[in-house]
Amino acid sequence: MTLISDNLKTKIEDLAIFGGKPLFSEKQHVGRPNLGDRTQFLNRINDMLDLNWLTNRGPFVKEFEQKIADYLGVKHCVSVCNATIALELAIRALELTGEVIIPSFTFIATAHALQWQEITPVFCDIDPITHTIDPDKIESMITPRTTGIIGVHVWGQPCNIEALTTIAKKHNLKLMFDAAHAMGCSYQGKMIGSFGDAEVLSFHATKFLNSFEGGAIVTNNDELAEKLILMENFGFSGLDNVIYIGTNGKMSEVCAAMGLTSLESINEFIEINHQNYQCYQQELKDIKGIKLFTYNQQEQCNYQYIVLEIDEEITNISRDKFVDILTAENIIARRYFYPGCHRMQPYKSYFPHAGLLLPETEKLSNKVMLLPTGVNMNPDKIIKITDLIKFILDNTCSIANKDNK
Ligand SMILES: *Cc1c(COP(=O)(O)O)cnc(C)c1O
């Protein structure tokens, strides 16, 4: 016997968007924090208070940096207060100027970190399969002012690092990666974190691994790491000696304590995400017009993002309509990187025609929809979501008719 829940949808009037009862009584968000062991965290807070050392490279920050570096197999981890500041610092420490090539299909911070210091982000199109910057389109964008490339490992899917490294070498450009999504992911068997001149991680609350707010620059370059440690602390080298222009980018002890606690649960987070991913995959596998982003099974992956591409021509219902219907059901589906950095200010005004060079970015940002996963989700909840998706697809005509009334 199948259990029929009281909010099962049998007719379109049951959809919350048409006045029915929402499928979930509480909002199911993309990016609810993955929380680790509360007791461990609280113990650390007590130790921190006993020690009365709250910031300025205290013991928790040092331990966190060491453990991240060990986990990734990289020489240096410089923790900072968030990944946006980490990007700004790395860009400055690598002495990027003029123009830097980045994808437009990324979180706005990648572009802002450049523009903030009056470096022009030059938007490059993406590969529609991997959703990362398309190496074949980079060389035509290089000008005498170009000083670097920043690839973004979108969804934890590594960029084509090999091709980007070759291009960077050939044109004598710096190569950085925005690895905000890619903690715990690997490329050709090696953990993301030691590629290019530097990679930047985010430990924001909504990311795979969190320290409330936080970020880090990871690199094998000794000189760069040393410079970054100065820059994130006002350029102080010793108590009364400033030797460099700097800012305040320090991670606090409480954030590092959270980061350490999260790191202890990293395998559990991956396992839960992987199970959730497999459940979505199983339930959505026969649905035409909806494609679940696939990860390379040969690599390690954090499975933190459930990314669907909605092909409206096949589904007969737009991505945006899907988002509206799911949101009404308290499934807070998200359009990610929509409409693309090049369509947001100030870039929209600076480069009004950028879209012409970014056909894949434009297409993808109109198709992508993210669904919730993480430790707050489980297969039971996921099947409720996928059953709802199937119900919507079975009723697209009546939904459109009702909308048109
Ligand atoms: C979240 C994110 C950032 C910014 O990270 P913060 O820690 O929130 O500053 C940068 N780039 C990408 C791709 C992101 O997803």
GROMACS .gro file of C-alpha atoms and ligand atoms in nm:
model
  420
    1MET     CA    1   0.000   0.000   0.000
    2THR     CA    2   0.128   0.344  -0.082
    3LEU     CA    3   0.090   0.615   0.172
    4ILE     CA    4  -0.094   0.913   0.038
    5SER     CA    5   0.020   1.228   0.209
    6ASP     CA    6  -0.233   1.502   0.266
    7ASN     CA    7  -0.058   1.736   0.026
    8LEU     CA    8  -0.026   1.497  -0.267
    9LYS     CA    9  -0.106   1.675  -0.591
   10THR     CA   10  -0.379   1.512  -0.798
   11LYS     CA   11  -0.508   1.813  -0.991
   12ILE     CA   12  -0.342   2.141  -1.080
   13GLU     CA   13  -0.558   2.330  -0.832
   14ASP     CA   14  -0.357   2.142  -0.567
   15LEU     CA   15  -0.046   2.336  -0.667
   16ALA     CA   16   0.035   2.605  -0.411
   17ILE     CA   17   0.075   2.860  -0.689
   18PHE     CA   18  -0.299   2.810  -0.759
   19GLY     CA   19  -0.396   2.820  -0.392
   20GLY     CA   20  -0.322   2.463  -0.280
   21LYS     CA   21  -0.130   2.367   0.031
   22PRO     CA   22   0.250   2.388  -0.012
   23LEU     CA   23   0.430   2.056  -0.041
   24PHE     CA   24   0.668   2.153   0.240
   25SER     CA   25   0.561   2.341   0.550
   26GLU     CA   26   0.913   2.486   0.585
   27LYS     CA   27   1.123   2.648   0.316
   28GLN     CA   28   1.375   2.411   0.157
   29HIS     CA   29   1.670   2.628   0.056
   30VAL     CA   30   1.959   2.573  -0.180
   31GLY     CA   31   2.268   2.621   0.036
   32ARG     CA   32   2.133   2.561   0.388
   33PRO     CA   33   2.452   2.530   0.595
   34ASN     CA   34   2.613   2.189   0.638
   35LEU     CA   35   2.662   2.188   1.014
   36GLY     CA   36   2.921   1.966   1.178
   37ASP     CA   37   2.937   1.842   1.537
   38ARG     CA   38   2.784   2.102   1.768
   39THR     CA   39   2.959   1.976   2.082
   40GLN     CA   40   3.298   1.993   1.920
   41PHE     CA   41   3.226   2.346   1.805
   42LEU     CA   42   3.109   2.458   2.149
   43ASN     CA   43   3.415   2.299   2.311
   44ARG     CA   44   3.631   2.502   2.078
   45ILE     CA   45   3.443   2.820   2.167
   46ASN     CA   46   3.502   2.750   2.536
   47ASP     CA   47   3.873   2.695   2.472
   48MET     CA   48   3.886   3.014   2.272
   49LEU     CA   49   3.722   3.216   2.549
   50ASP     CA   50   3.948   3.058   2.813
   51LEU     CA   51   4.248   3.153   2.605
   52ASN     CA   52   4.097   3.498   2.546
   53TRP     CA   53   4.249   3.514   2.196
   54LEU     CA   54   3.981   3.614   1.947
   55THR     CA   55   4.161   3.716   1.629
   56ASN     CA   56   4.503   3.810   1.480
   57ARG     CA   57   4.630   3.469   1.369
   58GLY     CA   58   4.543   3.281   1.686
   59PRO     CA   59   4.578   2.906   1.739
   60PHE     CA   60   4.250   2.813   1.566
   61VAL     CA   61   4.335   3.007   1.251
   62LYS     CA   62   4.679   2.848   1.238
   63GLU     CA   63   4.539   2.500   1.290
   64PHE     CA   64   4.268   2.556   1.029
   65GLU     CA   65   4.518   2.679   0.771
   66GLN     CA   66   4.746   2.381   0.834
   67LYS     CA   67   4.461   2.131   0.811
   68ILE     CA   68   4.327   2.280   0.487
   69ALA     CA   69   4.675   2.281   0.335
   70ASP     CA   70   4.729   1.918   0.441
   71TYR     CA   71   4.390   1.810   0.311
   72LEU     CA   72   4.454   1.971  -0.027
   73GLY     CA   73   4.819   1.879  -0.049
   74VAL     CA   74   4.921   2.240  -0.105
   75LYS     CA   75   5.209   2.424   0.062
   76HIS     CA   76   5.029   2.733   0.188
   77CYS     CA   77   4.680   2.822   0.300
   78VAL     CA   78   4.622   3.186   0.393
   79SER     CA   79   4.281   3.219   0.555
   80VAL     CA   80   4.082   3.539   0.516
   81CYS     CA   81   3.746   3.680   0.622
   82ASN     CA   82   3.568   3.581   0.296
   83ALA     CA   83   3.646   3.466  -0.058
   84THR     CA   84   3.575   3.803  -0.216
   85ILE     CA   85   3.855   3.961  -0.013
   86ALA     CA   86   4.066   3.652  -0.089
   87LEU     CA   87   4.016   3.715  -0.462
   88GLU     CA   88   4.099   4.084  -0.424
   89LEU     CA   89   4.414   4.007  -0.229
   90ALA     CA   90   4.533   3.735  -0.464
   91ILE     CA   91   4.468   3.957  -0.768
   92ARG     CA   92   4.667   4.238  -0.608
   93ALA     CA   93   4.948   4.018  -0.479
   94LEU     CA   94   4.991   3.866  -0.826
   95GLU     CA   95   5.011   4.222  -0.961
   96LEU     CA   96   4.733   4.182  -1.213
   97THR     CA   97   4.649   4.504  -1.395
   98GLY     CA   98   4.474   4.618  -1.713
   99GLU     CA   99   4.248   4.335  -1.828
  100VAL     CA  100   4.183   3.991  -1.686
  101ILE     CA  101   3.985   3.724  -1.867
  102ILE     CA  102   3.710   3.554  -1.666
  103PRO     CA  103   3.386   3.373  -1.745
  104SER     CA  104   3.064   3.574  -1.716
  105PHE     CA  105   2.892   3.261  -1.589
  106THR     CA  106   3.009   3.302  -1.229
  107PHE     CA  107   2.908   3.467  -0.905
  108ILE     CA  108   2.942   3.844  -0.935
  109ALA     CA  109   3.231   3.853  -0.684
  110THR     CA  110   3.476   3.717  -0.944
  111ALA     CA  111   3.414   4.026  -1.159
  112HIS     CA  112   3.383   4.272  -0.871
  113ALA     CA  113   3.715   4.165  -0.717
  114LEU     CA  114   3.881   4.292  -1.037
  115GLN     CA  115   3.671   4.601  -1.102
  116TRP     CA  116   3.708   4.705  -0.735
  117GLN     CA  117   4.074   4.766  -0.810
  118GLU     CA  118   4.007   4.914  -1.152
  119ILE     CA  119   4.106   4.608  -1.348
  120THR     CA  120   3.871   4.532  -1.638
  121PRO     CA  121   3.707   4.191  -1.634
  122VAL     CA  122   3.690   4.065  -1.992
  123PHE     CA  123   3.408   3.814  -2.015
  124CYS     CA  124   3.474   3.491  -2.200
  125ASP     CA  125   3.215   3.233  -2.301
  126ILE     CA  126   3.182   2.888  -2.145
  127ASP     CA  127   3.177   2.529  -2.258
  128PRO     CA  128   2.810   2.423  -2.251
  129ILE     CA  129   2.898   2.076  -2.118
  130THR     CA  130   3.128   2.166  -1.827
  131HIS     CA  131   2.983   2.515  -1.766
  132THR     CA  132   3.341   2.642  -1.718
  133ILE     CA  133   3.543   2.893  -1.924
  134ASP     CA  134   3.602   2.771  -2.281
  135PRO     CA  135   3.979   2.762  -2.348
  136ASP     CA  136   3.919   2.775  -2.724
  137LYS     CA  137   3.766   3.120  -2.689
  138ILE     CA  138   4.033   3.277  -2.468
  139GLU     CA  139   4.313   3.354  -2.708
  140SER     CA  140   4.103   3.581  -2.927
  141MET     CA  141   4.029   3.794  -2.619
  142ILE     CA  142   4.392   3.853  -2.524
  143THR     CA  143   4.512   4.210  -2.585
  144PRO     CA  144   4.837   4.390  -2.494
  145ARG     CA  145   4.665   4.493  -2.168
  146THR     CA  146   4.579   4.138  -2.061
  147THR     CA  147   4.771   4.023  -1.752
  148GLY     CA  148   4.583   3.717  -1.635
  149ILE     CA  149   4.308   3.459  -1.652
  150ILE     CA  150   4.080   3.358  -1.366
  151GLY     CA  151   3.903   3.028  -1.426
  152VAL     CA  152   3.606   2.936  -1.208
  153HIS     CA  153   3.547   2.574  -1.106
  154VAL     CA  154   3.170   2.614  -1.132
  155TRP     CA  155   2.970   2.355  -0.926
  156GLY     CA  156   3.306   2.206  -0.821
  157GLN     CA  157   3.359   2.094  -1.180
  158PRO     CA  158   3.723   2.181  -1.248
  159CYS     CA  159   3.802   2.402  -1.547
  160ASN     CA  160   4.008   2.256  -1.829
  161ILE     CA  161   4.317   2.336  -1.621
  162GLU     CA  162   4.558   2.176  -1.864
  163ALA     CA  163   4.448   2.394  -2.157
  164LEU     CA  164   4.435   2.708  -1.944
  165THR     CA  165   4.786   2.645  -1.812
  166THR     CA  166   4.917   2.608  -2.167
  167ILE     CA  167   4.754   2.934  -2.279
  168ALA     CA  168   4.875   3.123  -1.972
  169LYS     CA  169   5.233   3.002  -2.025
  170LYS     CA  170   5.229   3.079  -2.396
  171HIS     CA  171   5.115   3.439  -2.340
  172ASN     CA  172   5.300   3.495  -2.015
  173LEU     CA  173   4.978   3.551  -1.818
  174LYS     CA  174   4.908   3.484  -1.452
  175LEU     CA  175   4.655   3.207  -1.391
  176MET     CA  176   4.424   3.200  -1.091
  177PHE     CA  177   4.122   2.991  -1.006
  178ASP     CA  178   3.809   3.088  -0.822
  179ALA     CA  179   3.759   2.758  -0.642
  180ALA     CA  180   3.475   2.884  -0.420
  181HIS     CA  181   3.268   2.576  -0.516
  182ALA     CA  182   3.547   2.324  -0.533
  183MET     CA  183   3.659   2.236  -0.181
  184GLY     CA  184   3.700   1.859  -0.178
  185CYS     CA  185   3.704   1.817  -0.558
  186SER     CA  186   3.990   1.681  -0.765
  187TYR     CA  187   4.135   1.728  -1.115
  188GLN     CA  188   4.324   1.439  -1.272
  189GLY     CA  189   4.341   1.279  -0.928
  190LYS     CA  190   4.495   1.581  -0.756
  191MET     CA  191   4.293   1.798  -0.518
  192ILE     CA  192   4.183   2.138  -0.641
  193GLY     CA  193   4.395   2.393  -0.453
  194SER     CA  194   4.741   2.373  -0.600
  195PHE     CA  195   4.675   2.467  -0.962
  196GLY     CA  196   4.777   2.790  -1.132
  197ASP     CA  197   4.952   3.066  -0.938
  198ALA     CA  198   4.685   3.059  -0.668
  199GLU     CA  199   4.336   2.926  -0.602
  200VAL     CA  200   4.069   3.085  -0.385
  201LEU     CA  201   3.828   2.891  -0.162
  202SER     CA  202   3.508   3.014   0.002
  203PHE     CA  203   3.386   2.900   0.342
  204HIS     CA  204   3.069   3.107   0.331
  205ALA     CA  205   2.775   2.957   0.521
  206THR     CA  206   2.608   2.843   0.198
  207LYS     CA  207   2.916   2.672   0.058
  208PHE     CA  208   3.003   2.304   0.094
  209LEU     CA  209   3.231   2.364   0.393
  210ASN     CA  210   3.163   2.666   0.610
  211SER     CA  211   3.331   2.884   0.869
  212PHE     CA  212   3.023   3.115   0.895
  213GLU     CA  213   3.201   3.358   0.663
  214GLY     CA  214   3.549   3.285   0.539
  215GLY     CA  215   3.781   3.215   0.254
  216ALA     CA  216   4.137   3.125   0.177
  217ILE     CA  217   4.406   3.164  -0.083
  218VAL     CA  218   4.597   2.841  -0.141
  219THR     CA  219   4.924   2.833  -0.329
  220ASN     CA  220   5.259   2.657  -0.359
  221ASN     CA  221   5.434   2.992  -0.403
  222ASP     CA  222   5.626   3.086  -0.081
  223GLU     CA  223   5.676   3.447  -0.176
  224LEU     CA  224   5.310   3.496  -0.266
  225ALA     CA  225   5.192   3.342   0.062
  226GLU     CA  226   5.423   3.567   0.261
  227LYS     CA  227   5.295   3.874   0.077
  228LEU     CA  228   4.933   3.772   0.134
  229ILE     CA  229   4.985   3.734   0.508
  230LEU     CA  230   5.122   4.088   0.517
  231MET     CA  231   4.844   4.225   0.298
  232GLU     CA  232   4.559   4.077   0.502
  233ASN     CA  233   4.698   4.238   0.817
  234PHE     CA  234   4.756   4.601   0.715
  235GLY     CA  235   5.105   4.520   0.589
  236PHE     CA  236   5.236   4.470   0.944
  237SER     CA  237   5.564   4.288   0.969
  238GLY     CA  238   5.626   4.293   1.341
  239LEU     CA  239   5.460   4.518   1.595
  240ASP     CA  240   5.554   4.867   1.481
  241ASN     CA  241   5.666   4.796   1.128
  242VAL     CA  242   5.448   4.832   0.821
  243ILE     CA  243   5.629   4.727   0.504
  244TYR     CA  244   5.349   4.696   0.254
  245ILE     CA  245   5.008   4.841   0.168
  246GLY     CA  246   4.746   4.621   0.326
  247THR     CA  247   4.391   4.588   0.443
  248ASN     CA  248   4.209   4.397   0.714
  249GLY     CA  249   4.125   4.059   0.567
  250LYS     CA  250   4.183   3.843   0.872
  251MET     CA  251   3.975   3.541   0.962
  252SER     CA  252   3.866   3.548   1.326
  253GLU     CA  253   3.915   3.263   1.573
  254VAL     CA  254   3.545   3.187   1.599
  255CYS     CA  255   3.528   3.140   1.222
  256ALA     CA  256   3.833   2.916   1.222
  257ALA     CA  257   3.675   2.710   1.504
  258MET     CA  258   3.369   2.660   1.284
  259GLY     CA  259   3.590   2.579   0.986
  260LEU     CA  260   3.781   2.316   1.182
  261THR     CA  261   3.457   2.162   1.303
  262SER     CA  262   3.318   2.152   0.947
  263LEU     CA  263   3.639   1.998   0.819
  264GLU     CA  264   3.604   1.710   1.066
  265SER     CA  265   3.271   1.619   0.902
  266ILE     CA  266   3.383   1.661   0.543
  267ASN     CA  267   3.352   1.292   0.453
  268GLU     CA  268   3.005   1.276   0.601
  269PHE     CA  269   2.899   1.586   0.404
  270ILE     CA  270   3.030   1.433   0.082
  271GLU     CA  271   2.852   1.105   0.152
  272ILE     CA  272   2.517   1.271   0.221
  273ASN     CA  273   2.550   1.494  -0.085
  274HIS     CA  274   2.645   1.198  -0.300
  275GLN     CA  275   2.343   0.998  -0.180
  276ASN     CA  276   2.117   1.295  -0.245
  277TYR     CA  277   2.270   1.340  -0.588
  278GLN     CA  278   2.216   0.974  -0.676
  279CYS     CA  279   1.855   0.998  -0.564
  280TYR     CA  280   1.790   1.299  -0.789
  281GLN     CA  281   1.971   1.119  -1.071
  282GLN     CA  282   1.763   0.804  -1.034
  283GLU     CA  283   1.434   0.991  -1.012
  284LEU     CA  284   1.502   1.229  -1.301
  285LYS     CA  285   1.680   0.991  -1.536
  286ASP     CA  286   1.391   0.924  -1.773
  287ILE     CA  287   1.259   1.276  -1.790
  288LYS     CA  288   1.297   1.438  -2.128
  289GLY     CA  289   1.400   1.802  -2.141
  290ILE     CA  290   1.550   1.805  -1.791
  291LYS     CA  291   1.918   1.732  -1.765
  292LEU     CA  292   2.097   1.687  -1.435
  293PHE     CA  293   2.455   1.818  -1.445
  294THR     CA  294   2.689   1.519  -1.432
  295TYR     CA  295   3.020   1.501  -1.253
  296ASN     CA  296   3.322   1.300  -1.363
  297GLN     CA  297   3.307   0.972  -1.170
  298GLN     CA  298   3.686   0.933  -1.195
  299GLU     CA  299   3.735   1.238  -0.975
  300GLN     CA  300   3.655   1.333  -0.617
  301CYS     CA  301   3.358   1.563  -0.594
  302ASN     CA  302   3.163   1.736  -0.316
  303TYR     CA  303   2.826   1.703  -0.498
  304GLN     CA  304   2.719   2.030  -0.336
  305TYR     CA  305   2.516   2.147  -0.634
  306ILE     CA  306   2.211   1.988  -0.791
  307VAL     CA  307   2.203   2.164  -1.125
  308LEU     CA  308   1.922   2.108  -1.372
  309GLU     CA  309   1.907   2.238  -1.725
  310ILE     CA  310   1.550   2.291  -1.837
  311ASP     CA  311   1.504   2.272  -2.213
  312GLU     CA  312   1.179   2.460  -2.258
  313GLU     CA  313   1.131   2.339  -2.615
  314ILE     CA  314   1.096   1.986  -2.485
  315THR     CA  315   0.934   2.046  -2.147
  316ASN     CA  316   0.683   2.305  -2.274
  317ILE     CA  317   0.733   2.497  -1.954
  318SER     CA  318   0.997   2.760  -1.889
  319ARG     CA  319   1.265   2.745  -1.626
  320ASP     CA  320   1.124   3.062  -1.471
  321LYS     CA  321   0.774   2.913  -1.444
  322PHE     CA  322   0.929   2.606  -1.280
  323VAL     CA  323   1.103   2.828  -1.026
  324ASP     CA  324   0.776   3.009  -0.948
  325ILE     CA  325   0.579   2.687  -0.902
  326LEU     CA  326   0.847   2.522  -0.686
  327THR     CA  327   0.893   2.836  -0.476
  328ALA     CA  328   0.521   2.841  -0.397
  329GLU     CA  329   0.563   2.484  -0.270
  330ASN     CA  330   0.842   2.607  -0.038
  331ILE     CA  331   1.112   2.452  -0.255
  332ILE     CA  332   1.331   2.755  -0.304
  333ALA     CA  333   1.477   2.658  -0.643
  334ARG     CA  334   1.734   2.907  -0.769
  335ARG     CA  335   1.842   3.047  -1.103
  336TYR     CA  336   2.220   3.059  -1.065
  337PHE     CA  337   2.436   3.322  -1.220
  338TYR     CA  338   2.131   3.453  -1.400
  339PRO     CA  339   2.147   3.674  -1.602
  340GLY     CA  340   2.530   3.652  -1.610
  341CYS     CA  341   2.777   3.912  -1.481
  342HIS     CA  342   2.777   4.092  -1.816
  343ARG     CA  343   2.409   4.173  -1.766
  344MET     CA  344   2.456   4.322  -1.421
  345GLN     CA  345   2.588   4.662  -1.322
  346PRO     CA  346   2.830   4.816  -1.372
  347TYR     CA  347   2.933   4.571  -1.647
  348LYS     CA  348   2.603   4.603  -1.833
  349SER     CA  349   2.674   4.971  -1.892
  350TYR     CA  350   3.042   4.923  -1.965
  351PHE     CA  351   2.988   4.641  -2.214
  352PRO     CA  352   2.633   4.666  -2.352
  353HIS     CA  353   2.708   4.425  -2.637
  354ALA     CA  354   2.901   4.163  -2.439
  355GLY     CA  355   2.616   3.916  -2.483
  356LEU     CA  356   2.694   3.884  -2.854
  357LEU     CA  357   3.022   3.717  -2.766
  358LEU     CA  358   2.865   3.497  -2.500
  359PRO     CA  359   2.603   3.281  -2.671
  360GLU     CA  360   2.657   2.975  -2.448
  361THR     CA  361   2.651   3.186  -2.131
  362GLU     CA  362   2.325   3.347  -2.241
  363LYS     CA  363   2.168   3.011  -2.323
  364LEU     CA  364   2.280   2.840  -2.007
  365SER     CA  365   2.184   3.117  -1.768
  366ASN     CA  366   1.830   3.092  -1.904
  367LYS     CA  367   1.816   2.714  -1.849
  368VAL     CA  368   1.981   2.649  -1.516
  369MET     CA  369   1.783   2.573  -1.202
  370LEU     CA  370   1.935   2.459  -0.872
  371LEU     CA  371   1.760   2.237  -0.621
  372PRO     CA  372   1.836   2.185  -0.253
  373THR     CA  373   2.080   1.926  -0.120
  374GLY     CA  374   2.321   1.908   0.174
  375VAL     CA  375   2.274   1.762   0.521
  376ASN     CA  376   1.924   1.909   0.550
  377MET     CA  377   1.796   1.701   0.259
  378ASN     CA  378   1.731   1.329   0.230
  379PRO     CA  379   1.590   1.086  -0.029
  380ASP     CA  380   1.234   1.109   0.111
  381LYS     CA  381   1.226   1.484   0.064
  382ILE     CA  382   1.396   1.457  -0.273
  383ILE     CA  383   1.138   1.210  -0.405
  384LYS     CA  384   0.864   1.453  -0.300
  385ILE     CA  385   1.039   1.717  -0.509
  386THR     CA  386   1.098   1.496  -0.812
  387ASP     CA  387   0.741   1.362  -0.801
  388LEU     CA  388   0.623   1.721  -0.805
  389ILE     CA  389   0.846   1.794  -1.104
  390LYS     CA  390   0.692   1.495  -1.285
  391PHE     CA  391   0.343   1.615  -1.195
  392ILE     CA  392   0.421   1.960  -1.335
  393LEU     CA  393   0.554   1.809  -1.658
  394ASP     CA  394   0.242   1.595  -1.696
  395ASN     CA  395   0.025   1.903  -1.664
  396THR     CA  396   0.204   2.177  -1.857
  397CYS     CA  397  -0.095   2.239  -2.086
  398SER     CA  398  -0.346   2.286  -1.808
  399ILE     CA  399  -0.099   2.504  -1.617
  400ALA     CA  400  -0.054   2.726  -1.924
  401ASN     CA  401  -0.432   2.738  -1.981
  402LYS     CA  402  -0.499   2.836  -1.624
  403ASP     CA  403  -0.231   3.104  -1.644
  404ASN     CA  404  -0.390   3.246  -1.957
  405LYS     CA  405  -0.732   3.279  -1.802
  406LIG     C1  406   3.045   3.240  -0.311
  406LIG     C2  407   3.133   3.272  -0.422
  406LIG     C3  408   3.231   3.374  -0.411
  406LIG     C4  409   3.239   3.466  -0.293
  406LIG     O1  410   3.259   3.401  -0.173
  406LIG     P1  411   3.237   3.479  -0.036
  406LIG     O2  412   3.311   3.394   0.063
  406LIG     O3  413   3.089   3.483  -0.011
  406LIG     O4  414   3.295   3.615  -0.048
  406LIG     C5  415   3.316   3.393  -0.518
  406LIG     N1  416   3.307   3.321  -0.630
  406LIG     C6  417   3.215   3.224  -0.644
  406LIG     C7  418   3.212   3.144  -0.771
  406LIG     C8  419   3.123   3.198  -0.542
  406LIG     O5  420   3.028   3.106  -0.559
   0.00000   0.00000   0.00000
